[in-house]
Coordinates of C-alpha atoms in Angstrom, one line a residue:
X12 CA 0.0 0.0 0.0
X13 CA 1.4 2.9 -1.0
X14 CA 0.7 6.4 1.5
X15 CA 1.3 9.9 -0.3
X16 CA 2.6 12.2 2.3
X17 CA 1.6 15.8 2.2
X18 CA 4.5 18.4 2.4
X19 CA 4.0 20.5 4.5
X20 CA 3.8 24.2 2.5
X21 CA 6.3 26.9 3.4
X22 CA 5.8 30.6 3.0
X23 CA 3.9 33.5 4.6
X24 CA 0.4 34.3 5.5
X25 CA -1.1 37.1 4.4
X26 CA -1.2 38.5 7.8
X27 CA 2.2 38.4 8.6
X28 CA 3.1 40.4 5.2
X29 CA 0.9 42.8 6.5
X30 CA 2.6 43.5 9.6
X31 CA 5.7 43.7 7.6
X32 CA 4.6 46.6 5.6
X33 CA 3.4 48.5 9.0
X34 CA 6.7 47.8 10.8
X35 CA 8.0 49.1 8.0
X36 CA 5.8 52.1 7.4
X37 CA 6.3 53.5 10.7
X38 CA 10.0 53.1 10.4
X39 CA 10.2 55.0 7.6
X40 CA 8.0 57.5 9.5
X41 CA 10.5 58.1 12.1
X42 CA 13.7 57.7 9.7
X43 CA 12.5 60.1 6.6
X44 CA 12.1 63.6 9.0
X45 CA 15.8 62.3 10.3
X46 CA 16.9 62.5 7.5
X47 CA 16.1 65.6 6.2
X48 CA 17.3 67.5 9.5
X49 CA 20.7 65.5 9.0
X50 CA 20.6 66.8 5.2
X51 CA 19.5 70.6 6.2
X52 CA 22.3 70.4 9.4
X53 CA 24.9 68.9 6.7
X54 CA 24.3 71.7 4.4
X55 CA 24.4 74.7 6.6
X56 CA 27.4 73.4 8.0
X57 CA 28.5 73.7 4.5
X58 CA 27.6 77.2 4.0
X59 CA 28.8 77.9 7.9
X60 CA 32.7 76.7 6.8
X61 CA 32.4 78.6 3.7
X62 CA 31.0 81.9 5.3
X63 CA 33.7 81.4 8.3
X64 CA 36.6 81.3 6.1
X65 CA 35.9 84.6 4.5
X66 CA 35.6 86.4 8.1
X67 CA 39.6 86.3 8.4
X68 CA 39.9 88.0 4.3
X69 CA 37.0 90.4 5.7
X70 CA 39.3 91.1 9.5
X71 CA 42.5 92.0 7.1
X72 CA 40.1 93.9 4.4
X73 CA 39.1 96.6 8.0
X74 CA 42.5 96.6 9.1
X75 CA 44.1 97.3 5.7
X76 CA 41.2 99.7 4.3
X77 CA 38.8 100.5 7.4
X78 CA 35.8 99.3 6.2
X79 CA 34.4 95.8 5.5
X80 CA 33.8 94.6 1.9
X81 CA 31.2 94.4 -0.5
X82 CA 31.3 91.2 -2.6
X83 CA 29.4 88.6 -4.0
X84 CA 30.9 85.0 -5.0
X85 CA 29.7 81.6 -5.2
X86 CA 30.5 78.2 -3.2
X87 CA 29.9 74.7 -3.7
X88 CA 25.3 75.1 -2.8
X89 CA 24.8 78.7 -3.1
X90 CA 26.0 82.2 -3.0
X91 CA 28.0 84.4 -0.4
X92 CA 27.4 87.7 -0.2
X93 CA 29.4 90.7 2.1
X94 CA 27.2 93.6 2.6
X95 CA 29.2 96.6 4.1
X96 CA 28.2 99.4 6.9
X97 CA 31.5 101.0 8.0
X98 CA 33.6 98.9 9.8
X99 CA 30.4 96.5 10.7
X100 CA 28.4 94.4 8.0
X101 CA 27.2 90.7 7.6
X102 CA 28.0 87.8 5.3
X103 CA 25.2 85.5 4.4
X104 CA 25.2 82.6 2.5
X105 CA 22.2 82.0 0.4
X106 CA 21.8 78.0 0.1
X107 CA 20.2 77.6 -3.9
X108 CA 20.1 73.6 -4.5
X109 CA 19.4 70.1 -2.1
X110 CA 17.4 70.2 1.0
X111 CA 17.8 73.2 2.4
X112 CA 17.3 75.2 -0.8
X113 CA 16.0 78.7 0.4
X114 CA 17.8 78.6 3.5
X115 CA 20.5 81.2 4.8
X116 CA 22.9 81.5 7.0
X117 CA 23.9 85.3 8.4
X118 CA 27.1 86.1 9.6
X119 CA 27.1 89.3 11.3
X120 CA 29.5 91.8 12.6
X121 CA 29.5 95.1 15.2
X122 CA 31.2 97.6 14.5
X123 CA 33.4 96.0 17.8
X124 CA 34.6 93.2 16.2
X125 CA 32.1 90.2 17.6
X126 CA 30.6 88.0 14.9
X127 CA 27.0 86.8 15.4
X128 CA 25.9 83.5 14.0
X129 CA 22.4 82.8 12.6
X130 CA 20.4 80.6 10.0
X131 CA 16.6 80.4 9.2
X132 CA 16.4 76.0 9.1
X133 CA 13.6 74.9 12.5
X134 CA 14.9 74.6 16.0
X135 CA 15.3 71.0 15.4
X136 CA 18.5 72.0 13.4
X137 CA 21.0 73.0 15.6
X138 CA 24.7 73.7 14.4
X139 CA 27.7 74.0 16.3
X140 CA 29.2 77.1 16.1
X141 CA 26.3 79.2 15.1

């Protein structure tokens, strides 16, 4: 007498491919916004190096000629510009392509000599040294 045996069939119930997808819906929930912060931070840290290395050309432009300078120049995501008043004036970095396109970063200084950091991304994007 011969018996057929029934295998046994492996795979997934439709249930369980269903809790997948919501696992992995509300990871990407939580990782997506993460993301985009560490993007944003990432390129305003960018624009902070780039505006930072111009305050020592803008410290020898007062001491040489007495006033700060007017320019306008590109980096790698944007645009820098120096807008004079005296001896005081600001440098902001305009941020044009990525993430943080339409964000700036202002770099501003008294007529005293103290820079003053700022940059228009939330709260939730805090940078060091600004």
């Amino acid at each position: 007498m011969q018996t057929k045996q029934r295998r046994k069939q492996g795979g997934f119930t439709l249930i369980e491919l269903m809790i997948v997808v919501a696992v992995i819906g509300v990871l990407a929930a939580i990782a997506v916004p993460q993301y985009q912060n560490y993007v944003q931070k990432g390129a305003i840290g960018s624009a902070l190096a780039s505006a930072t290395a111009l305050k020592t050309n803008v410290e020898d432009n007062i001491a040489t000629e007495g006033s700060f300078p007017a320019i306008s120049s590109a980096f790698g995501i944007g645009t820098l510009t120096l807008t004079a008043s005296g001896s005081a004036g600001t440098i902001v970095a305009a941020i044009d392509e990525g993430a943080a396109s339409g964000a700036t970063l202002t770099l501003s200084r008294t007529t005293d000599g103290v820079w003053g950091c700022t940059h228009s991304l939330s709260g939730a994007v805090n940078i060091t040294g600004c």
